[in-house]
Coordinates of C-alpha atoms in Angstrom, one line a residue:
Chain J
Q1369 CA -31.2 -9.2 11.4
L1370 CA -30.0 -5.7 10.9
Q1371 CA -29.0 -4.7 6.8
L1372 CA -27.8 -2.2 5.5
Q1373 CA -27.3 -1.8 1.4
E1374 CA -25.4 0.7 -1.0
S1375 CA -27.3 1.6 -4.1
G1376 CA -25.5 4.4 -6.6
S1377 CA -23.5 4.7 -9.6
G1378 CA -20.7 2.7 -10.3
L1379 CA -19.7 5.2 -12.6
V1380 CA -19.0 8.5 -12.7
K1381 CA -16.8 10.9 -14.4
P1382 CA -14.5 13.1 -13.3
S1383 CA -15.6 16.5 -12.1
Q1384 CA -19.7 14.6 -11.6
T1385 CA -21.2 13.9 -8.5
L1386 CA -21.0 10.7 -7.0
S1387 CA -24.3 9.9 -5.0
L1388 CA -24.8 6.5 -3.1
T1389 CA -28.2 5.2 -0.8
C1390 CA -28.0 3.4 2.0
T1391 CA -31.1 1.7 2.8
V1392 CA -31.7 0.3 6.1
S1393 CA -33.6 -3.3 6.8
G1394 CA -34.8 -4.6 10.5
D1395 CA -34.5 -1.7 12.4
S1396 CA -35.7 2.1 12.1
I1397 CA -33.6 4.3 11.2
G1398 CA -35.0 7.7 13.3
S1399 CA -35.1 5.6 16.3
G1400 CA -31.6 7.3 17.6
G1401 CA -28.6 6.3 19.2
Y1402 CA -27.0 5.1 16.5
S1403 CA -24.3 7.5 14.3
W1404 CA -25.0 6.3 10.3
N1405 CA -21.3 6.5 8.0
W1406 CA -19.6 6.5 5.5
I1407 CA -16.2 4.5 4.6
R1408 CA -14.3 4.2 1.6
Q1409 CA -11.6 1.5 1.1
S1410 CA -9.4 2.6 -1.7
P1411 CA -5.8 0.6 -2.6
A1412 CA -4.1 3.6 -2.4
M1413 CA -6.0 5.4 0.9
G1414 CA -6.8 2.3 2.5
L1415 CA -10.4 2.4 4.9
E1416 CA -10.8 6.3 5.0
W1417 CA -14.3 7.6 7.3
I1418 CA -16.4 9.9 5.3
G1419 CA -18.2 11.5 7.9
Y1420 CA -21.9 10.9 9.7
I1421 CA -25.2 11.2 10.2
Y1422 CA -27.6 11.2 13.7
H1423 CA -31.4 10.4 13.5
S1424 CA -31.8 14.0 14.2
G1425 CA -29.9 15.4 10.5
S1426 CA -26.5 15.9 12.9
V1427 CA -23.8 15.5 10.9
D1428 CA -20.1 15.3 11.0
Y1429 CA -17.4 14.9 8.3
N1430 CA -13.1 14.0 7.9
P1431 CA -12.1 17.0 7.4
S1432 CA -10.1 16.4 4.1
L1433 CA -13.9 15.4 2.6
K1434 CA -15.8 17.9 4.5
S1435 CA -15.6 20.8 1.3
R1436 CA -17.0 18.2 -1.1
A1437 CA -19.4 15.8 0.9
T1438 CA -22.5 15.8 1.9
I1439 CA -24.5 13.6 3.9
S1440 CA -28.6 13.4 4.5
I1441 CA -31.0 11.3 5.7
D1442 CA -35.0 10.2 5.1
T1443 CA -36.3 8.4 8.3
S1444 CA -39.7 7.3 5.8
K1445 CA -37.9 5.2 3.5
N1446 CA -35.8 4.3 6.3
E1447 CA -32.5 5.5 4.4
F1448 CA -29.2 7.6 4.4
S1449 CA -26.9 8.9 1.3
L1450 CA -23.6 10.5 0.3
E1451 CA -22.8 13.0 -2.3
L1452 CA -19.5 13.2 -3.2
N1453 CA -19.0 16.5 -5.7
S1454 CA -16.2 16.9 -8.2
V1455 CA -14.5 14.2 -8.3
T1456 CA -11.7 12.8 -9.7
A1457 CA -10.3 9.4 -9.5
A1458 CA -8.8 9.6 -6.1
D1459 CA -12.2 8.8 -5.5
T1460 CA -12.5 5.2 -7.1
A1461 CA -12.6 3.2 -3.9
M1462 CA -15.4 0.9 -2.5
Y1463 CA -17.8 2.4 -0.8
Y1464 CA -19.3 1.0 2.4
C1465 CA -22.3 2.8 4.4
A1466 CA -22.1 0.8 8.3
R1467 CA -23.6 2.0 11.5
S1468 CA -22.0 2.6 14.9
L1469 CA -23.4 4.1 18.3
V1470 CA -23.0 7.1 19.7
V1471 CA -22.0 5.7 23.7
A1472 CA -19.4 3.5 21.4
T1473 CA -18.2 5.3 19.0
T1474 CA -16.2 3.1 17.7
F1475 CA -18.6 0.4 17.3
F1476 CA -18.8 -0.4 14.1
D1477 CA -21.2 -3.5 14.1
Y1478 CA -23.1 -3.9 10.5
W1479 CA -21.9 -2.5 7.4
G1480 CA -23.0 -3.0 4.3
Q1481 CA -21.6 -5.2 1.3
G1482 CA -20.3 -1.8 -0.4
A1483 CA -20.7 -0.4 -3.8
L1484 CA -17.9 0.0 -6.4
V1485 CA -17.4 3.6 -8.1
T1486 CA -15.2 4.0 -10.5
V1487 CA -14.6 7.2 -11.2
S1488 CA -13.3 7.8 -15.3
S1489 CA -14.4 9.0 -18.5
Chain M
Q275 CA -3.3 15.3 9.9
T276 CA -3.2 12.4 12.1
V277 CA -1.2 9.5 11.1
V278 CA -1.8 5.9 12.6
T279 CA 0.6 2.8 12.2
Q280 CA 0.3 -0.1 11.8
E281 CA 3.0 -3.3 11.4
P282 CA 2.6 -3.5 7.1
S283 CA 2.7 -7.5 7.6
V284 CA 3.6 -10.4 9.7
T285 CA 3.5 -13.9 9.8
V286 CA 2.4 -16.8 12.2
S287 CA 2.2 -20.4 12.7
P288 CA -0.7 -21.9 13.1
G289 CA -1.5 -22.3 17.3
G290 CA 1.3 -19.7 18.1
T291 CA 0.6 -15.7 18.9
V292 CA 0.8 -12.6 17.3
T293 CA 0.0 -9.5 18.8
L294 CA -1.0 -6.3 15.9
T295 CA -0.1 -2.7 17.4
C296 CA -1.8 0.7 16.4
G297 CA 0.1 3.6 17.1
S298 CA -0.2 7.7 16.2
N299 CA 1.2 9.7 15.4
T300 CA -0.5 13.0 18.2
G301 CA 1.8 10.7 20.9
L302 CA 0.7 8.0 23.0
V303 CA -2.9 5.8 22.0
T304 CA -5.3 5.8 25.4
T305 CA -8.0 4.9 26.0
A306 CA -9.8 8.1 24.8
Y307 CA -9.5 7.4 21.5
Y308 CA -11.4 4.4 21.8
P309 CA -9.6 2.5 19.8
A310 CA -10.8 -0.3 17.9
W311 CA -10.0 -3.4 15.4
F312 CA -11.4 -5.2 12.0
Q313 CA -10.7 -8.0 9.6
L314 CA -11.1 -7.7 6.5
K315 CA -11.0 -10.2 3.5
P316 CA -11.1 -10.6 0.0
G317 CA -14.7 -9.7 -0.8
Q318 CA -16.4 -9.3 2.0
P319 CA -17.0 -5.3 4.4
P320 CA -14.6 -5.6 7.1
R321 CA -15.5 -7.0 10.2
A322 CA -15.5 -5.9 13.2
L323 CA -13.7 -7.5 16.5
I324 CA -12.9 -5.5 19.2
F325 CA -13.6 -1.2 20.1
G326 CA -14.0 0.7 22.7
T327 CA -9.8 -0.4 23.5
N328 CA -11.0 -3.9 24.0
N329 CA -14.6 -5.0 24.5
K330 CA -15.4 -7.9 22.0
H331 CA -18.4 -8.2 19.8
S332 CA -20.6 -11.3 20.4
W333 CA -19.3 -12.9 17.0
T334 CA -15.5 -11.6 17.7
P335 CA -13.7 -15.4 18.8
A336 CA -13.0 -15.9 22.4
R337 CA -8.6 -16.4 21.0
F338 CA -9.0 -12.5 20.2
S339 CA -8.2 -9.5 22.8
G340 CA -7.2 -5.8 22.7
S341 CA -5.2 -3.7 25.1
L342 CA -3.2 -1.3 25.5
L343 CA 0.2 -2.0 25.2
G344 CA 3.5 0.3 25.3
G345 CA 2.6 3.2 24.2
K346 CA -0.2 1.3 21.5
A347 CA -3.3 -0.4 21.0
A348 CA -2.8 -3.9 20.9
L349 CA -4.4 -7.0 18.8
T350 CA -3.2 -10.2 20.1
L351 CA -4.2 -13.5 18.0
S352 CA -4.1 -16.4 20.1
R353 CA -4.3 -20.1 19.1
V354 CA -4.1 -18.5 15.3
Q355 CA -6.0 -20.9 12.8
S356 CA -5.7 -20.8 9.1
D357 CA -8.9 -18.7 9.2
D358 CA -7.0 -16.2 10.5
E359 CA -5.1 -15.3 7.5
A360 CA -7.0 -11.5 6.7
D361 CA -5.8 -7.9 6.9
Y362 CA -6.7 -6.5 9.5
Y363 CA -6.9 -2.2 10.3
C364 CA -7.3 0.0 13.4
V365 CA -8.9 3.1 13.9
L366 CA -8.5 5.7 16.8
Y367 CA -11.2 8.5 17.2
Y368 CA -9.6 11.6 17.4
R369 CA -11.1 14.9 17.7
R370 CA -13.8 13.5 16.2
V371 CA -12.1 12.3 13.2
F372 CA -12.2 8.5 12.9
V373 CA -8.6 7.6 11.5
F374 CA -7.8 4.3 9.9
G375 CA -4.5 2.5 9.9
S376 CA -3.2 1.3 7.2
G377 CA -3.8 -2.6 7.8
T378 CA -1.7 -5.6 9.2
K379 CA -1.4 -8.5 6.4
V380 CA -2.1 -11.6 9.0
T381 CA -0.3 -14.3 7.4
V382 CA -0.7 -18.5 8.2
V383 CA 2.2 -20.6 7.6

């Protein structure tokens, strides 16, 4: 059974960098065929896709966040990460990591439980 | 900027049928947008229901179905149960960006 678990900073000060990691268990993140995604949910914005990464390291981002987001992958640790810089209160949200299929783009079958990130001084 | 529209809320009686829709300001929604649907309940992560317009996951109730209807993506909930009360979000894939709708709150009364 595949499991994804988010971890990272729960409270971030404005203008600083949000850092989250998604640890995957039950399958190898390096096996290919999947995209590994970050998605966030807030009362103001609803669900918002941040970006994804392939096992090869190829990435794609939501243009609205592209200048501030960086997604990386560490296949040796079976995890992938998100950094979002220059955060503001608008970045306060529940952050989810999720898997999707390359050949079935909107598959999104497995999700983590989510990590609540609050941006506040 | 792509905007995906959904009905804000619908009410359905137990045992009834309701259809939720998902439109786009880019024009007609087609299979090329790979529409998908998710169910959200408080305190839980989104649960995928439909992908690629009308494909069900192994856990998707047979009562739920996806389609295209009148230029929009649609999710039909049949024989509705109290446990179906939740928020339902669609997502479209357009120009390499996943864009979520604003969600539809389904109330079962």
